[in-house]
Amino acid sequence: MAVLPVVPDDVHGIRRVVLFGPPGIGKTTAAGVLARRLGLPVLRLAPGPQDAQVPYTGLLELALALPSLPTARELAAALDEAAVKAAAPDGTGSALRLRRLTAAVLRDAPPVTLVVDNAQWLDGASAAVLRWALRLAPDLPVIAAECTWRPGSGGHWSGEDAYAVRIPSLAEHQVAALLAPYRPTRREVTWLHARSGGNPALALALSQLCGRTSGQSIVQCPEDDPLLPPRARELVSEWLDTVTDDVQELLTLAALDDRPDRELLTRLAGPAAEHLLAQAEAAGLLDPAPGDGQVRFTASAIGTELTTRIPATARRLLHARLAEASHDRVRRDRHTALAADTTDPRTTRHTAGDAARAAGHARLRGEHPLAAELSLLAAQRTPREDTGLLSERALTAVRDATHCGDLPRGRAAARLILEHDDSPAQRVGALLALLDASGQRLHSADELFAGAIYEAAGRPDLTAQVLLRQAIWANISEGAPEQAAALAARAADLARTADDTTTAALALTMQARVQRILGHPDADTTLEHALSLPRTALVPANATPEHLAARHALFDDRPADARTTLLPLLVQAQRTGDAEAAVDILRGLAEAELRAGRCAKALDYARRAQTLSDKAGLPPGPACYTSALVEGTASRTDIALAHARRGIDASRQEGNRIFLSRNLFALGHLLLTAGRPKDALEPLQEVRALETLQQVRDPSVLRWHADLAEALLAAGRPDEAEDLLTDTHRTATDLGRDSVLPALERTRALLDAARGHYDTAAQRLTNAAEHFRHLPLERGRTLLALSHTERRGRRRANARTAARNAADLFTTHQAHPWADAAARALHHLQPHPTEDGTRPRLTTTEERCARLAAAGASNRDIAATLTVSVKTVEATLTRVYRKLDLHSRVQLAHAIPPALE
């Protein structure tokens, strides 16, 4: 499906339009769209680069396009004469004649729209004549498409009042539609969108990096190749040629810095920097000045072309200039290393050490992309004869690349080890580090695992490490938990054989993790074994058995135990600078505090996790999931929904089924609690499908079942809801997951109420609320459901009591969205006072009947006193109860003075 540029609707009716934007942005297509709107035949001129310096070639093309017009033939002849007389002193008279003839051609032409494509190459002589002639043909529609003209740069030759339209770049979803025939993944679309800046021609040219054809899937990572394809280079070069050499030089300096800002460029170029940057922004090469002072290319391919087109010697000199001007120590060290002469061994050794130290500083600051670059520089500059140090630095580079998903640098660092180190431990470590860095984006995992197994032959300790990674890969990337459990068990056995208790503990932890997902009864026993093993090496805090024990405590509704376990792990992660582990532990703490009802603390942990995740460039899915749950309970639903949707998009793009399920659950849960159960149905059904695909049997791991049943009930599908509740209850009971049951009972009560069984529903909810005594927010949610049920059963006083208790709980624990929901329910349950604020007025008969009943008289006694039938008394008291929102004589006795005057 073609992706058309956006042409504003307000262009309709305007006779002179200039479409401008960089090469490849779609000006020609936009001109065609606009011309079709006008409904006239098109007279198209398309000058080329070779025409720009030849006078009157544009007019000649115009004349030749209308051969049937006498005036056009006369114009062509006059142009021939003008060419002969070009050097004659009477050229003025010739120019006046050309103007008159051009005006005549435009006047005599049939109704057309004049479209001048690539108008930046229209020669100056033709533009001057057309400027004059078009004033005499004001009704002739003219559309000019060009790269170099800018609004405010002076009147256009098509008319002083020409309407300027900048053709916008494509959004990411439009790039996806453009590349649909090539079936790109979401991640590849994101990469191509950033690389091209939404320029459609550039996006298509960059897609050639993969060498794919229509209908063929992209299977390689194009970012491994720093060079642009020929067509992409041509487009970017043409784009750069729209600005001066001075602008290009400044942009080259910006491209050589990993995080350029205006202050740095002003130090390099002086006061002229702002003017040069403004030109680059006007040409669309840079994003408009952001508030943080950063300089960002609209398309990252621009920076790539600028840096690769200059020779190595010139590049080193520019890095030297940047080192002198840099105001950041780490970036100064980076430029110094890149400016060094790599042919001098002494200089290379020195710069390698400086780069390694700078990488350490960047790592401590959480700038993992910069740390990955510097670590790789350190490894590349390390002398090859110093094999041990080279391997150490290369492994560090791979690990730094892991933090920011920089697969090309991870691959380059791993290749250094494989090419220069024969040690099995180092070679296996390189392959495993590369697998860790690649995540789910690696398409050659089988080959890497096979290579690692080969290198580890005869070494049980190394083989155990490979099998452990295979187990992780099978669970996360392959969705095969049974296989993952078997691999982890084999890894644990081999590690114990080699007396590697650290790897054994990690393997048992992985086995226990998968066993819990599968509902295996030995999960707790396996985890206890992992916890009992000593660990001789420091491992990531989020890979320890203690971290899994904390997760299991959360699954079992033991938030205090989870919190106690997680706090020391957070200290460990922060001391080691492990951002990914710190994010996971902060997330766990946020969930623990939320379950315990400490919403303010949960918000703090969740926001710290989100900030650290974004700063470290980690995949957004995990932090977004926790942020969605916590923000939706403790802060604002709209913010929470935005987090959930971001997490869904990111997890789909990365192929991460685990956090796709979790973020979809968060979205469905939020929509359900916001009173939009029918909207919640679709994401919750997708959660069920994903959980089935991943063989998740334990319902305590992700508690979507009760929410989906509630959404099914709201959608008018009670039988499906009952089947889901029954199946989940049976599974939870079989596995001993009692923590799941109260929420299931809460939803089953709603099912009872929908069938009119209000007493049964109320009893279920009362019992469930008792089970939630140690989880105040779940108790509050259950009391709120009880309030709604009692209201439907016309027991408004009971409903009011339940709503008030729920509101008190939510307010005390600072669960603001839930407190608002309870307050709304309470408001709807308040008795409606009369205009003077007193209780509703009763009739005389109702008043007498109510006072007698309040005094303790029976219905028969009241009937005898009032000389009416017993049925009349019953009907009268029913009206009294309804007016006063009461449900018993006890309540009536408190509301009505019993004494009769």
PDB file of N, CA, C and O in Angstrom, residues 4-20 26-27 29-38 143-144 163-169 174:
ATOM      1  N   LEU A   4       1.292   8.019   1.193  1.00  0.00           N
ATOM      2  CA  LEU A   4       1.298   9.330   0.554  1.00  0.00           C
ATOM      3  C   LEU A   4       1.673  10.409   1.560  1.00  0.00           C
ATOM      4  O   LEU A   4       1.293  10.341   2.732  1.00  0.00           O
ATOM      5  N   PRO A   5       2.402  11.430   1.124  1.00  0.00           N
ATOM      6  CA  PRO A   5       2.716  12.547   2.019  1.00  0.00           C
ATOM      7  C   PRO A   5       1.456  13.296   2.423  1.00  0.00           C
ATOM      8  O   PRO A   5       0.444  13.256   1.726  1.00  0.00           O
ATOM      9  N   VAL A   6       1.546  13.948   3.551  1.00  0.00           N
ATOM     10  CA  VAL A   6       0.417  14.728   4.037  1.00  0.00           C
ATOM     11  C   VAL A   6       0.432  16.104   3.388  1.00  0.00           C
ATOM     12  O   VAL A   6       1.416  16.839   3.494  1.00  0.00           O
ATOM     13  N   VAL A   7      -0.651  16.445   2.678  1.00  0.00           N
ATOM     14  CA  VAL A   7      -0.790  17.762   2.075  1.00  0.00           C
ATOM     15  C   VAL A   7      -1.927  18.469   2.801  1.00  0.00           C
ATOM     16  O   VAL A   7      -3.042  17.950   2.844  1.00  0.00           O
ATOM     17  N   PRO A   8      -1.682  19.620   3.404  1.00  0.00           N
ATOM     18  CA  PRO A   8      -2.736  20.274   4.192  1.00  0.00           C
ATOM     19  C   PRO A   8      -3.988  20.552   3.378  1.00  0.00           C
ATOM     20  O   PRO A   8      -3.932  20.892   2.200  1.00  0.00           O
ATOM     21  N   ASP A   9      -5.150  20.396   4.029  1.00  0.00           N
ATOM     22  CA  ASP A   9      -6.417  20.667   3.346  1.00  0.00           C
ATOM     23  C   ASP A   9      -6.590  22.136   3.000  1.00  0.00           C
ATOM     24  O   ASP A   9      -7.293  22.474   2.051  1.00  0.00           O
ATOM     25  N   ASP A  10      -5.945  23.031   3.784  1.00  0.00           N
ATOM     26  CA  ASP A  10      -6.155  24.463   3.524  1.00  0.00           C
ATOM     27  C   ASP A  10      -5.435  24.947   2.275  1.00  0.00           C
ATOM     28  O   ASP A  10      -5.514  26.119   1.918  1.00  0.00           O
ATOM     29  N   VAL A  11      -4.715  24.046   1.585  1.00  0.00           N
ATOM     30  CA  VAL A  11      -4.099  24.429   0.308  1.00  0.00           C
ATOM     31  C   VAL A  11      -5.158  24.549  -0.777  1.00  0.00           C
ATOM     32  O   VAL A  11      -4.964  25.216  -1.797  1.00  0.00           O
ATOM     33  N   HIS A  12      -6.307  23.911  -0.552  1.00  0.00           N
ATOM     34  CA  HIS A  12      -7.361  23.909  -1.557  1.00  0.00           C
ATOM     35  C   HIS A  12      -7.776  25.345  -1.906  1.00  0.00           C
ATOM     36  O   HIS A  12      -8.037  26.167  -1.035  1.00  0.00           O
ATOM     37  N   GLY A  13      -7.795  25.621  -3.201  1.00  0.00           N
ATOM     38  CA  GLY A  13      -8.196  26.947  -3.668  1.00  0.00           C
ATOM     39  C   GLY A  13      -7.055  27.922  -3.832  1.00  0.00           C
ATOM     40  O   GLY A  13      -7.233  28.999  -4.414  1.00  0.00           O
ATOM     41  N   ILE A  14      -5.858  27.591  -3.332  1.00  0.00           N
ATOM     42  CA  ILE A  14      -4.695  28.473  -3.486  1.00  0.00           C
ATOM     43  C   ILE A  14      -4.024  28.182  -4.822  1.00  0.00           C
ATOM     44  O   ILE A  14      -3.810  27.019  -5.182  1.00  0.00           O
ATOM     45  N   ARG A  15      -3.697  29.234  -5.562  1.00  0.00           N
ATOM     46  CA  ARG A  15      -3.203  29.054  -6.928  1.00  0.00           C
ATOM     47  C   ARG A  15      -1.702  28.805  -7.002  1.00  0.00           C
ATOM     48  O   ARG A  15      -1.240  28.168  -7.940  1.00  0.00           O
ATOM     49  N   ARG A  16      -0.928  29.301  -6.045  1.00  0.00           N
ATOM     50  CA  ARG A  16       0.525  29.143  -6.112  1.00  0.00           C
ATOM     51  C   ARG A  16       1.014  28.467  -4.827  1.00  0.00           C
ATOM     52  O   ARG A  16       0.860  29.022  -3.725  1.00  0.00           O
ATOM     53  N   VAL A  17       1.602  27.299  -4.987  1.00  0.00           N
ATOM     54  CA  VAL A  17       2.044  26.507  -3.840  1.00  0.00           C
ATOM     55  C   VAL A  17       3.487  26.072  -4.057  1.00  0.00           C
ATOM     56  O   VAL A  17       3.852  25.631  -5.159  1.00  0.00           O
ATOM     57  N   VAL A  18       4.309  26.209  -3.009  1.00  0.00           N
ATOM     58  CA  VAL A  18       5.684  25.722  -3.043  1.00  0.00           C
ATOM     59  C   VAL A  18       5.802  24.596  -2.018  1.00  0.00           C
ATOM     60  O   VAL A  18       5.581  24.806  -0.825  1.00  0.00           O
ATOM     61  N   LEU A  19       6.108  23.402  -2.505  1.00  0.00           N
ATOM     62  CA  LEU A  19       6.337  22.250  -1.636  1.00  0.00           C
ATOM     63  C   LEU A  19       7.838  22.108  -1.428  1.00  0.00           C
ATOM     64  O   LEU A  19       8.588  22.008  -2.404  1.00  0.00           O
ATOM     65  N   PHE A  20       8.280  22.122  -0.189  1.00  0.00           N
ATOM     66  CA  PHE A  20       9.721  22.047   0.040  1.00  0.00           C
ATOM     67  C   PHE A  20      10.035  21.014   1.114  1.00  0.00           C
ATOM     68  O   PHE A  20       9.180  20.633   1.921  1.00  0.00           O
ATOM     69  N   GLY A  26       9.397  13.143  -0.498  1.00  0.00           N
ATOM     70  CA  GLY A  26       8.096  12.898  -1.133  1.00  0.00           C
ATOM     71  C   GLY A  26       7.469  14.110  -1.769  1.00  0.00           C
ATOM     72  O   GLY A  26       6.246  14.162  -1.936  1.00  0.00           O
ATOM     73  N   LYS A  27       8.279  15.088  -2.158  1.00  0.00           N
ATOM     74  CA  LYS A  27       7.727  16.310  -2.764  1.00  0.00           C
ATOM     75  C   LYS A  27       7.053  16.013  -4.102  1.00  0.00           C
ATOM     76  O   LYS A  27       5.996  16.556  -4.400  1.00  0.00           O
ATOM     77  N   THR A  29       5.677  13.233  -5.124  1.00  0.00           N
ATOM     78  CA  THR A  29       4.405  12.554  -4.874  1.00  0.00           C
ATOM     79  C   THR A  29       3.363  13.530  -4.360  1.00  0.00           C
ATOM     80  O   THR A  29       2.195  13.504  -4.779  1.00  0.00           O
ATOM     81  N   ALA A  30       3.773  14.424  -3.456  1.00  0.00           N
ATOM     82  CA  ALA A  30       2.840  15.414  -2.913  1.00  0.00           C
ATOM     83  C   ALA A  30       2.338  16.354  -4.008  1.00  0.00           C
ATOM     84  O   ALA A  30       1.161  16.724  -4.026  1.00  0.00           O
ATOM     85  N   ALA A  31       3.232  16.734  -4.910  1.00  0.00           N
ATOM     86  CA  ALA A  31       2.817  17.600  -6.020  1.00  0.00           C
ATOM     87  C   ALA A  31       1.770  16.895  -6.873  1.00  0.00           C
ATOM     88  O   ALA A  31       0.788  17.519  -7.328  1.00  0.00           O
ATOM     89  N   GLY A  32       1.958  15.595  -7.109  1.00  0.00           N
ATOM     90  CA  GLY A  32       0.970  14.849  -7.875  1.00  0.00           C
ATOM     91  C   GLY A  32      -0.369  14.776  -7.162  1.00  0.00           C
ATOM     92  O   GLY A  32      -1.426  14.913  -7.782  1.00  0.00           O
ATOM     93  N   VAL A  33      -0.330  14.549  -5.825  1.00  0.00           N
ATOM     94  CA  VAL A  33      -1.574  14.504  -5.042  1.00  0.00           C
ATOM     95  C   VAL A  33      -2.311  15.831  -5.137  1.00  0.00           C
ATOM     96  O   VAL A  33      -3.528  15.893  -5.375  1.00  0.00           O
ATOM     97  N   LEU A  34      -1.574  16.923  -4.981  1.00  0.00           N
ATOM     98  CA  LEU A  34      -2.182  18.249  -5.007  1.00  0.00           C
ATOM     99  C   LEU A  34      -2.718  18.583  -6.398  1.00  0.00           C
ATOM    100  O   LEU A  34      -3.812  19.148  -6.533  1.00  0.00           O
ATOM    101  N   ALA A  35      -1.974  18.214  -7.424  1.00  0.00           N
ATOM    102  CA  ALA A  35      -2.432  18.476  -8.785  1.00  0.00           C
ATOM    103  C   ALA A  35      -3.721  17.715  -9.089  1.00  0.00           C
ATOM    104  O   ALA A  35      -4.634  18.245  -9.747  1.00  0.00           O
ATOM    105  N   ARG A  36      -3.826  16.487  -8.603  1.00  0.00           N
ATOM    106  CA  ARG A  36      -5.052  15.715  -8.834  1.00  0.00           C
ATOM    107  C   ARG A  36      -6.238  16.340  -8.134  1.00  0.00           C
ATOM    108  O   ARG A  36      -7.373  16.274  -8.626  1.00  0.00           O
ATOM    109  N   ARG A  37      -6.000  16.954  -6.981  1.00  0.00           N
ATOM    110  CA  ARG A  37      -7.093  17.652  -6.296  1.00  0.00           C
ATOM    111  C   ARG A  37      -7.665  18.773  -7.157  1.00  0.00           C
ATOM    112  O   ARG A  37      -8.862  19.046  -7.126  1.00  0.00           O
ATOM    113  N   LEU A  38      -6.791  19.430  -7.911  1.00  0.00           N
ATOM    114  CA  LEU A  38      -7.249  20.563  -8.733  1.00  0.00           C
ATOM    115  C   LEU A  38      -8.056  20.095  -9.934  1.00  0.00           C
ATOM    116  O   LEU A  38      -8.829  20.877 -10.516  1.00  0.00           O
ATOM    117  N   ILE A 143       2.448  24.669  -9.089  1.00  0.00           N
ATOM    118  CA  ILE A 143       2.980  23.911  -7.951  1.00  0.00           C
ATOM    119  C   ILE A 143       4.472  23.713  -8.189  1.00  0.00           C
ATOM    120  O   ILE A 143       4.868  23.123  -9.200  1.00  0.00           O
ATOM    121  N   ALA A 144       5.284  24.245  -7.297  1.00  0.00           N
ATOM    122  CA  ALA A 144       6.737  24.085  -7.397  1.00  0.00           C
ATOM    123  C   ALA A 144       7.205  23.193  -6.256  1.00  0.00           C
ATOM    124  O   ALA A 144       6.797  23.373  -5.104  1.00  0.00           O
ATOM    125  N   TYR A 163       2.130  29.954  -1.393  1.00  0.00           N
ATOM    126  CA  TYR A 163       1.874  29.281  -0.115  1.00  0.00           C
ATOM    127  C   TYR A 163       2.922  28.190   0.075  1.00  0.00           C
ATOM    128  O   TYR A 163       3.046  27.284  -0.745  1.00  0.00           O
ATOM    129  N   ALA A 164       3.694  28.266   1.155  1.00  0.00           N
ATOM    130  CA  ALA A 164       4.784  27.316   1.389  1.00  0.00           C
ATOM    131  C   ALA A 164       4.296  26.153   2.244  1.00  0.00           C
ATOM    132  O   ALA A 164       3.642  26.355   3.272  1.00  0.00           O
ATOM    133  N   VAL A 165       4.615  24.937   1.822  1.00  0.00           N
ATOM    134  CA  VAL A 165       4.230  23.728   2.556  1.00  0.00           C
ATOM    135  C   VAL A 165       5.476  22.852   2.742  1.00  0.00           C
ATOM    136  O   VAL A 165       6.056  22.397   1.755  1.00  0.00           O
ATOM    137  N   ARG A 166       5.881  22.657   3.992  1.00  0.00           N
ATOM    138  CA  ARG A 166       6.970  21.718   4.272  1.00  0.00           C
ATOM    139  C   ARG A 166       6.382  20.302   4.311  1.00  0.00           C
ATOM    140  O   ARG A 166       5.451  20.024   5.064  1.00  0.00           O
ATOM    141  N   ILE A 167       6.926  19.403   3.510  1.00  0.00           N
ATOM    142  CA  ILE A 167       6.452  18.026   3.500  1.00  0.00           C
ATOM    143  C   ILE A 167       6.978  17.329   4.758  1.00  0.00           C
ATOM    144  O   ILE A 167       8.185  17.262   4.973  1.00  0.00           O
ATOM    145  N   PRO A 168       6.088  16.825   5.616  1.00  0.00           N
ATOM    146  CA  PRO A 168       6.554  16.219   6.867  1.00  0.00           C
ATOM    147  C   PRO A 168       7.153  14.843   6.635  1.00  0.00           C
ATOM    148  O   PRO A 168       6.866  14.170   5.642  1.00  0.00           O
ATOM    149  N   SER A 169       8.000  14.434   7.562  1.00  0.00           N
ATOM    150  CA  SER A 169       8.562  13.093   7.508  1.00  0.00           C
ATOM    151  C   SER A 169       7.492  12.082   7.936  1.00  0.00           C
ATOM    152  O   SER A 169       6.481  12.435   8.544  1.00  0.00           O
ATOM    153  N   GLN A 174       3.914   4.770   9.508  1.00  0.00           N
ATOM    154  CA  GLN A 174       3.915   4.970   8.062  1.00  0.00           C
ATOM    155  C   GLN A 174       5.130   4.311   7.408  1.00  0.00           C
ATOM    156  O   GLN A 174       5.036   3.777   6.305  1.00  0.00           O
TER     157      GLN A 174
END
